[in-house]
Amino acid sequence: MVRENFERRNHSIYISIPFCHHICSYCDLNAYAGLNHLMPRYVKALVKEIQTLTPNPSPIRNVTEWERGVVSTVYFGGGTPSIVPIESLKEIFSALRDSFSLTADPEISFEANPEDSTPQYLAGLRALGVNRLSFGVQSANANELTLFNRSHTFDDARQAIHNARVVGFKNVSVDLIFGIPQQTMISWQDTLKRTLDLAPDHFSIYSLSLDFGTPMRAWVMRGLLPEPDSDLAADMYERGDEELMRHGFEQYEISSWAKSSDQSSVNGDQFECKHNLQYWHNDPYFGLGAGAHGYIYGQRYSNVMSPTAYINRMDGSPKSPTSGKVEDFAFHSPTMNGSIPVDRKTEMDETMLTGMRLTKEGVSFEMFRKRFGVEIGDVFAKELKELEERKLVEVDDERVRLTKGGRLVANWVFEKFV
């Protein structure tokens, strides 16, 4: 009974737009360049997938409209969502509102490239209901942007944020990357200062990851670039935290800073990304589009990655073999590539792992008790004891969360719950 009550949670929707003008040198996302001619068919397939997501009444159990939950956040990610014309986005938004019950004021986030963000385009997004923008600025240094194979300049980013303010956006986030080969602390500080001067409301700051299959990794492996300095990267992370705090930002997640509650409460605004909090709370969300992942009805599922295969599946072409059984899932979509049931212990592990990313909130003892009917200490006593002895987590009467030192080795901490 405790667990059934806990299932009465709002849901979220992630929409994958896997098209790009070109691929960045560090990117390992499901993104494709040179396929923009598929955009009209992709939008049509995406609309069709949205419309097919009615609960399937037969295989596992009846899934009622109430069980689907109300959608409180929608996130357009990529790839490059700002490639999609406004007229095509209108079709997607219409399908979303026809097929899902949205809250009165949902957070609707949209990733945009600075060079795409004209006043006309951003005004079109506002008219559709988008109320949060995320710009991939990445660096204020021209050499670093060239290394990343980014097509925008920092002046483009400045103009994009100006355009966003002019058309009425009050919630603007920027992405930055540190730990770049040949990057110095001076250039990192310059990026921080110049980006802070743009007065965004939220920062997402990531350490460069040399992922398999990326040009950046190949260049390092071939000796064309030096390996990033991990010690310097850790110093950059701490310097970034210090600078953002000094300018009125609070860190609420390992890679995320938002305007402090003191600043935001003046206008009643909150700038933490509610959609990302859905992930870190290990709460349910639908994943729509090519390569999207979802977590709903106690199962994790994924869609086929290729945009062409995604379109063909929705067109009714023969399906390729799936990686998992989908016929027992709570809804049927031809685009699904497989689904995996999440048992109770796995859900506990995942709730600890994702919740530990929240630097202020951590994992609440009360939440865990309500969700699972047991105490955190009864399930993870050994792990918490070791982490506490190493001063990587702190435990008080209400929660467990990472220490500042723990944030620097967060991946090692997370492995304790895998």
Coordinates of C-alpha atoms in Angstrom, one line a residue:
M1 CA 0.0 0.0 0.0
V2 CA 2.8 2.4 0.8
R3 CA 4.4 1.7 -2.6
E4 CA 1.1 2.2 -4.5
N5 CA 0.6 5.6 -2.9
F6 CA 4.1 6.6 -3.8
E7 CA 3.4 5.9 -7.5
R8 CA 1.1 8.9 -7.5
R9 CA 3.8 11.0 -9.0
N10 CA 3.9 13.5 -11.9
H11 CA 5.5 12.2 -15.1
S12 CA 7.9 13.8 -17.5
I13 CA 8.5 13.6 -21.3
Y14 CA 11.9 13.6 -23.1
I15 CA 11.8 14.2 -26.8
S16 CA 14.8 13.3 -28.9
I17 CA 15.7 15.4 -31.9
P18 CA 18.8 13.6 -33.2
F19 CA 19.7 15.9 -36.1
C20 CA 22.7 18.3 -36.2
H21 CA 24.3 20.6 -38.7
H22 CA 27.6 18.8 -37.9
I23 CA 28.9 16.6 -35.1
C24 CA 31.0 18.1 -32.3
S25 CA 34.4 16.5 -31.7
Y26 CA 33.5 15.5 -28.1
C27 CA 29.9 14.2 -28.8
D28 CA 28.9 10.6 -28.2
L29 CA 25.2 11.3 -28.2
N30 CA 22.7 9.8 -30.6
A31 CA 23.2 12.6 -33.1
Y32 CA 23.5 12.6 -36.9
A33 CA 24.7 15.2 -39.5
G34 CA 23.6 15.3 -43.1
L35 CA 20.1 13.8 -42.5
N36 CA 18.1 17.0 -42.3
H37 CA 16.2 15.9 -45.4
L38 CA 14.5 13.3 -43.2
M39 CA 13.1 16.0 -40.9
P40 CA 9.5 16.1 -42.3
R41 CA 9.2 12.3 -42.1
Y42 CA 10.8 12.3 -38.7
V43 CA 8.3 14.8 -37.3
K44 CA 5.5 12.8 -38.8
A45 CA 6.8 9.6 -37.1
L46 CA 7.3 11.4 -33.8
V47 CA 3.7 12.7 -33.8
K48 CA 2.5 9.2 -34.6
E49 CA 4.5 7.8 -31.7
I50 CA 3.1 10.3 -29.3
Q51 CA -0.4 9.4 -30.5
T52 CA 0.2 5.6 -30.0
L53 CA 1.2 6.0 -26.4
T54 CA -2.1 5.0 -25.0
P55 CA -1.8 2.4 -22.2
N56 CA -2.1 -1.2 -23.4
P57 CA -5.0 -2.8 -21.5
S58 CA -4.0 -6.4 -22.0
P59 CA -0.6 -7.8 -21.2
I60 CA 0.5 -7.0 -17.6
R61 CA -2.4 -5.2 -16.0
N62 CA -4.9 -2.5 -16.9
V63 CA -3.1 0.9 -17.0
T64 CA -5.6 3.6 -16.3
E65 CA -5.3 7.3 -17.3
W66 CA -4.8 8.0 -13.6
E67 CA -1.8 5.7 -13.5
R68 CA -0.2 7.5 -16.4
G69 CA 0.1 10.5 -14.3
V70 CA 0.1 14.2 -15.1
V71 CA 3.0 15.5 -17.1
S72 CA 4.8 18.3 -15.3
T73 CA 8.0 18.7 -17.5
V74 CA 8.8 18.3 -21.2
Y75 CA 12.4 18.4 -22.4
F76 CA 13.5 18.7 -26.1
G77 CA 17.1 17.4 -26.4
G78 CA 19.4 16.2 -29.1
G79 CA 21.1 16.5 -31.3
T80 CA 20.0 20.0 -32.0
P81 CA 16.2 20.7 -31.4
S82 CA 16.6 24.2 -32.8
I83 CA 17.1 22.7 -36.2
V84 CA 13.3 21.9 -36.3
P85 CA 11.2 24.6 -38.0
I86 CA 8.5 26.2 -35.9
E87 CA 5.7 24.9 -38.1
S88 CA 6.9 21.4 -37.5
L89 CA 7.2 22.0 -33.7
K90 CA 3.6 23.1 -33.8
E91 CA 2.6 19.6 -34.9
I92 CA 4.6 18.0 -32.1
F93 CA 3.1 20.3 -29.4
S94 CA -0.4 19.8 -30.7
A95 CA 0.1 16.0 -30.4
L96 CA 1.5 16.3 -26.9
R97 CA -1.4 18.3 -25.6
D98 CA -3.9 16.0 -27.3
S99 CA -2.3 12.8 -25.9
F100 CA -1.1 13.8 -22.4
S101 CA -2.5 15.6 -19.5
L102 CA -0.1 18.5 -18.7
T103 CA -0.1 20.4 -15.5
A104 CA -1.3 24.0 -15.6
D105 CA 2.2 25.4 -15.9
P106 CA 4.6 22.7 -17.0
E107 CA 8.3 23.4 -17.4
I108 CA 9.1 23.0 -21.1
S109 CA 12.8 23.1 -21.8
F110 CA 14.4 23.4 -25.2
E111 CA 18.1 23.0 -26.2
A112 CA 19.2 25.5 -28.7
N113 CA 22.3 26.4 -30.6
P114 CA 23.3 30.1 -30.4
E115 CA 23.5 30.5 -34.2
D116 CA 19.9 29.2 -34.6
S117 CA 18.4 31.5 -32.0
T118 CA 17.0 34.4 -34.0
P119 CA 14.4 36.6 -32.3
Q120 CA 11.8 35.2 -34.7
Y121 CA 12.6 31.6 -33.9
L122 CA 12.7 32.2 -30.1
A123 CA 9.4 34.1 -30.2
G124 CA 7.9 31.1 -32.0
L125 CA 9.1 28.9 -29.2
R126 CA 7.6 31.2 -26.6
A127 CA 4.3 31.1 -28.4
L128 CA 4.3 27.3 -28.3
G129 CA 4.8 27.3 -24.5
V130 CA 8.5 26.8 -24.2
N131 CA 9.6 28.6 -21.0
R132 CA 13.1 27.4 -20.5
L133 CA 16.1 27.6 -22.9
S134 CA 19.4 25.8 -22.7
F135 CA 22.2 27.2 -24.8
G136 CA 25.2 25.0 -25.7
V137 CA 27.8 27.8 -25.2
Q138 CA 30.6 25.4 -24.0
S139 CA 33.4 28.0 -24.0
A140 CA 34.1 31.7 -24.5
N141 CA 37.5 30.9 -26.0
A142 CA 37.6 30.9 -29.8
N143 CA 40.4 28.2 -30.0
E144 CA 38.4 25.9 -27.7
L145 CA 35.2 26.3 -29.8
T146 CA 37.2 25.5 -32.9
L147 CA 38.6 22.4 -31.2
F148 CA 35.1 21.4 -30.3
N149 CA 34.0 21.8 -34.0
R150 CA 31.3 24.3 -32.8
S151 CA 30.0 26.6 -35.5
H152 CA 29.1 29.5 -33.2
T153 CA 31.2 32.3 -31.7
F154 CA 30.9 33.7 -28.2
D155 CA 29.4 36.8 -29.7
D156 CA 26.7 34.5 -31.2
A157 CA 26.0 33.2 -27.7
R158 CA 25.8 36.7 -26.3
Q159 CA 23.3 37.7 -29.0
A160 CA 21.2 34.5 -28.5
I161 CA 20.8 35.3 -24.8
H162 CA 20.0 38.9 -25.6
N163 CA 17.3 37.7 -28.1
A164 CA 15.9 35.3 -25.5
R165 CA 15.4 38.1 -23.0
V166 CA 13.9 40.5 -25.6
V167 CA 11.2 37.9 -26.5
G168 CA 10.4 37.3 -22.8
F169 CA 12.4 34.2 -21.6
K170 CA 13.0 34.4 -17.9
N171 CA 14.7 31.1 -17.5
V172 CA 17.9 30.7 -19.5
S173 CA 20.6 28.1 -18.9
V174 CA 24.1 27.7 -20.4
D175 CA 26.3 24.7 -20.8
L176 CA 30.1 24.9 -20.3
I177 CA 32.9 22.4 -20.6
F178 CA 36.2 22.3 -18.6
G179 CA 39.1 19.9 -18.5
I180 CA 39.9 20.5 -22.2
P181 CA 43.3 19.5 -23.6
Q182 CA 45.6 22.5 -23.4
Q183 CA 43.1 24.5 -21.5
T184 CA 44.6 26.6 -18.7
M185 CA 43.1 27.9 -15.5
I186 CA 43.3 31.4 -16.9
S187 CA 41.2 30.5 -20.0
W188 CA 38.7 28.7 -17.8
Q189 CA 38.4 31.7 -15.5
D190 CA 37.9 33.9 -18.6
T191 CA 35.1 31.7 -19.8
L192 CA 33.4 31.8 -16.4
K193 CA 33.7 35.6 -16.1
R194 CA 32.5 36.3 -19.7
T195 CA 29.6 33.9 -19.4
L196 CA 28.6 35.2 -16.0
D197 CA 28.5 38.7 -17.6
L198 CA 25.7 37.4 -19.8
A199 CA 23.5 36.9 -16.6
P200 CA 22.0 33.5 -17.3
D201 CA 19.8 31.9 -14.6
H202 CA 21.3 28.4 -14.6
F203 CA 24.7 26.8 -15.4
S204 CA 25.4 23.2 -16.4
I205 CA 29.1 22.6 -16.2
Y206 CA 30.7 19.4 -17.3
S207 CA 34.2 17.9 -17.3
L208 CA 35.2 16.8 -20.8
S209 CA 34.8 13.1 -21.3
L210 CA 36.9 11.3 -23.9
D211 CA 34.2 8.8 -25.0
F212 CA 34.7 5.9 -27.4
G213 CA 34.1 6.8 -31.0
T214 CA 34.6 10.5 -30.7
P215 CA 37.1 12.5 -32.7
M216 CA 38.5 14.1 -29.6
R217 CA 39.4 10.7 -28.1
A218 CA 41.0 9.6 -31.4
W219 CA 43.1 12.8 -31.4
V220 CA 44.3 12.1 -27.9
M221 CA 45.0 8.4 -28.6
R222 CA 47.1 9.3 -31.6
G223 CA 49.1 11.9 -29.7
L224 CA 47.7 14.9 -31.7
L225 CA 46.4 16.3 -28.4
P226 CA 47.7 15.9 -24.8
E227 CA 45.5 14.0 -22.4
P228 CA 43.4 16.3 -20.1
D229 CA 45.0 16.9 -16.8
S230 CA 42.7 15.3 -14.2
D231 CA 44.2 17.3 -11.3
L232 CA 43.8 20.6 -13.1
A233 CA 40.2 19.6 -14.1
A234 CA 39.4 19.0 -10.4
D235 CA 40.8 22.5 -9.6
M236 CA 38.7 24.0 -12.4
Y237 CA 35.6 22.3 -11.0
E238 CA 36.2 23.8 -7.6
R239 CA 37.1 27.2 -9.1
G240 CA 33.8 27.1 -11.0
D241 CA 31.9 26.4 -7.9
E242 CA 33.6 29.2 -6.1
E243 CA 32.9 31.7 -8.8
L244 CA 29.3 30.8 -9.3
M245 CA 28.6 30.9 -5.6
R246 CA 30.3 34.3 -5.4
H247 CA 27.8 35.5 -8.1
G248 CA 24.7 34.3 -6.3
F249 CA 24.4 30.7 -7.7
E250 CA 23.8 27.6 -5.6
Q251 CA 24.9 24.2 -6.6
Y252 CA 22.0 21.7 -6.3
E253 CA 23.4 18.9 -8.4
I254 CA 26.9 17.7 -9.2
S255 CA 27.0 19.5 -12.6
S256 CA 24.2 22.1 -12.0
W257 CA 24.0 25.6 -10.5
A258 CA 20.9 27.8 -10.3
K259 CA 20.3 31.3 -9.1
S260 CA 20.1 31.2 -5.3
S261 CA 16.7 30.9 -3.6
D262 CA 17.3 34.4 -2.1
Q263 CA 17.6 35.9 -5.6
S264 CA 14.9 33.8 -7.3
S265 CA 12.3 34.3 -4.5
V266 CA 12.1 38.0 -5.3
N267 CA 9.9 37.2 -8.3
G268 CA 8.8 33.8 -7.2
D269 CA 10.9 32.1 -9.8
Q270 CA 12.8 28.9 -9.3
F271 CA 15.6 28.1 -11.7
E272 CA 16.6 24.5 -10.8
C273 CA 15.8 22.3 -13.8
K274 CA 12.7 20.4 -12.8
H275 CA 13.0 17.9 -15.6
N276 CA 16.5 16.9 -14.6
L277 CA 15.3 16.6 -11.0
Q278 CA 12.8 14.0 -12.3
Y279 CA 15.8 11.8 -13.3
W280 CA 17.7 12.4 -10.1
H281 CA 14.6 11.5 -8.0
N282 CA 14.4 8.3 -10.1
D283 CA 10.8 9.2 -11.1
P284 CA 8.9 8.1 -14.2
Y285 CA 9.4 9.6 -17.6
F286 CA 8.5 8.8 -21.2
G287 CA 11.3 8.9 -23.8
L288 CA 10.1 9.7 -27.4
G289 CA 12.0 9.8 -30.6
A290 CA 15.0 7.9 -32.0
G291 CA 17.4 6.7 -29.4
A292 CA 15.3 7.9 -26.5
H293 CA 15.1 6.0 -23.2
G294 CA 12.2 6.0 -20.8
Y295 CA 11.4 4.7 -17.3
I296 CA 7.7 4.0 -16.8
Y297 CA 5.4 1.4 -15.2
G298 CA 8.4 -0.2 -13.4
Q299 CA 10.4 -0.8 -16.6
R300 CA 13.2 0.9 -18.5
Y301 CA 12.9 0.9 -22.2
S302 CA 14.7 2.3 -25.3
N303 CA 13.8 3.2 -28.8
V304 CA 15.7 2.2 -31.9
M305 CA 18.6 4.7 -32.4
S306 CA 18.7 5.3 -36.2
P307 CA 16.4 8.1 -37.4
T308 CA 15.8 6.1 -40.6
A309 CA 14.9 2.9 -38.7
Y310 CA 12.7 5.0 -36.4
I311 CA 10.8 6.5 -39.3
N312 CA 10.5 3.1 -41.1
R313 CA 9.1 1.5 -37.9
M314 CA 6.4 4.1 -37.6
D315 CA 5.7 3.7 -41.3
G316 CA 5.0 0.0 -40.7
S317 CA 8.1 -1.4 -42.3
P318 CA 9.3 -4.7 -40.9
K319 CA 11.0 -4.3 -37.5
S320 CA 14.6 -5.3 -36.8
P321 CA 15.3 -7.8 -33.9
T322 CA 14.8 -6.2 -30.5
S323 CA 17.2 -6.4 -27.6
G324 CA 14.5 -7.3 -25.1
K325 CA 10.9 -8.4 -24.9
V326 CA 8.4 -5.6 -25.5
E327 CA 5.2 -7.5 -25.9
D328 CA 4.8 -7.5 -22.1
F329 CA 5.2 -3.8 -21.8
A330 CA 2.4 -1.6 -20.6
F331 CA 2.1 0.1 -24.0
H332 CA 3.0 -0.8 -27.5
S333 CA 5.1 1.3 -29.8
P334 CA 6.8 0.0 -33.0
T335 CA 9.8 2.1 -32.2
M336 CA 10.7 0.3 -29.0
N337 CA 13.9 -1.7 -29.1
G338 CA 13.5 -3.4 -25.8
S339 CA 12.5 -3.1 -22.2
I340 CA 13.9 -4.3 -18.9
P341 CA 11.9 -4.8 -15.7
V342 CA 13.3 -2.9 -12.7
D343 CA 13.0 -5.1 -9.6
R344 CA 12.7 -3.6 -6.1
K345 CA 16.3 -3.9 -5.1
T346 CA 17.5 -2.4 -8.4
E347 CA 15.1 0.5 -7.9
M348 CA 16.6 1.0 -4.5
D349 CA 20.1 1.0 -5.9
E350 CA 19.1 3.4 -8.7
T351 CA 17.4 5.8 -6.3
M352 CA 20.5 6.0 -4.2
L353 CA 22.8 6.5 -7.2
T354 CA 20.7 9.2 -8.8
G355 CA 19.8 10.9 -5.5
M356 CA 23.4 11.2 -4.5
R357 CA 23.9 13.6 -7.4
L358 CA 21.8 16.1 -5.5
T359 CA 24.3 18.1 -3.6
K360 CA 21.9 19.9 -1.2
E361 CA 19.0 17.4 -1.1
G362 CA 20.8 14.1 -1.2
V363 CA 18.6 11.1 -0.5
S364 CA 16.0 11.7 2.1
F365 CA 15.4 9.0 4.8
E366 CA 11.7 9.8 4.8
M367 CA 11.4 9.6 1.1
F368 CA 13.1 6.3 1.0
R369 CA 10.9 4.9 3.8
K370 CA 7.7 6.0 2.0
R371 CA 8.9 4.6 -1.3
F372 CA 10.2 1.3 -0.2
G373 CA 8.8 0.7 3.3
V374 CA 12.3 0.1 4.7
E375 CA 15.1 2.3 6.1
I376 CA 18.2 3.2 4.0
G377 CA 20.4 2.0 6.8
D378 CA 18.8 -1.4 6.8
V379 CA 19.6 -1.9 3.1
F380 CA 22.9 0.0 2.6
A381 CA 24.6 -0.1 6.1
K382 CA 27.9 -1.5 4.7
E383 CA 28.1 1.0 1.9
L384 CA 27.3 4.1 4.0
K385 CA 29.7 3.0 6.7
E386 CA 32.6 2.8 4.2
L387 CA 31.7 6.1 2.5
E388 CA 31.3 7.9 5.8
E389 CA 34.6 6.7 7.1
R390 CA 36.3 7.9 3.9
K391 CA 34.5 11.3 4.4
L392 CA 32.8 11.0 1.0
V393 CA 29.2 11.3 2.3
E394 CA 27.7 13.0 5.3
V395 CA 24.7 11.6 7.2
D396 CA 22.4 13.6 9.4
D397 CA 19.0 13.0 10.9
E398 CA 17.2 13.7 7.6
R399 CA 19.4 12.6 4.7
V400 CA 22.6 11.3 3.2
R401 CA 24.5 13.3 0.7
L402 CA 28.0 13.7 -0.9
T403 CA 30.6 15.8 0.9
K404 CA 32.5 18.3 -1.2
G405 CA 35.3 15.8 -1.4
G406 CA 32.8 13.1 -2.5
R407 CA 31.7 15.2 -5.4
L408 CA 35.2 15.0 -6.9
V409 CA 35.1 11.2 -6.9
A410 CA 31.4 10.9 -7.4
N411 CA 31.6 8.1 -10.0
W412 CA 33.5 6.0 -7.5
V413 CA 30.8 6.6 -4.9
F414 CA 28.1 5.7 -7.4
E415 CA 29.7 2.4 -8.1
K416 CA 28.8 1.3 -4.6
F417 CA 25.2 1.3 -5.6
V418 CA 25.5 -0.5 -9.0

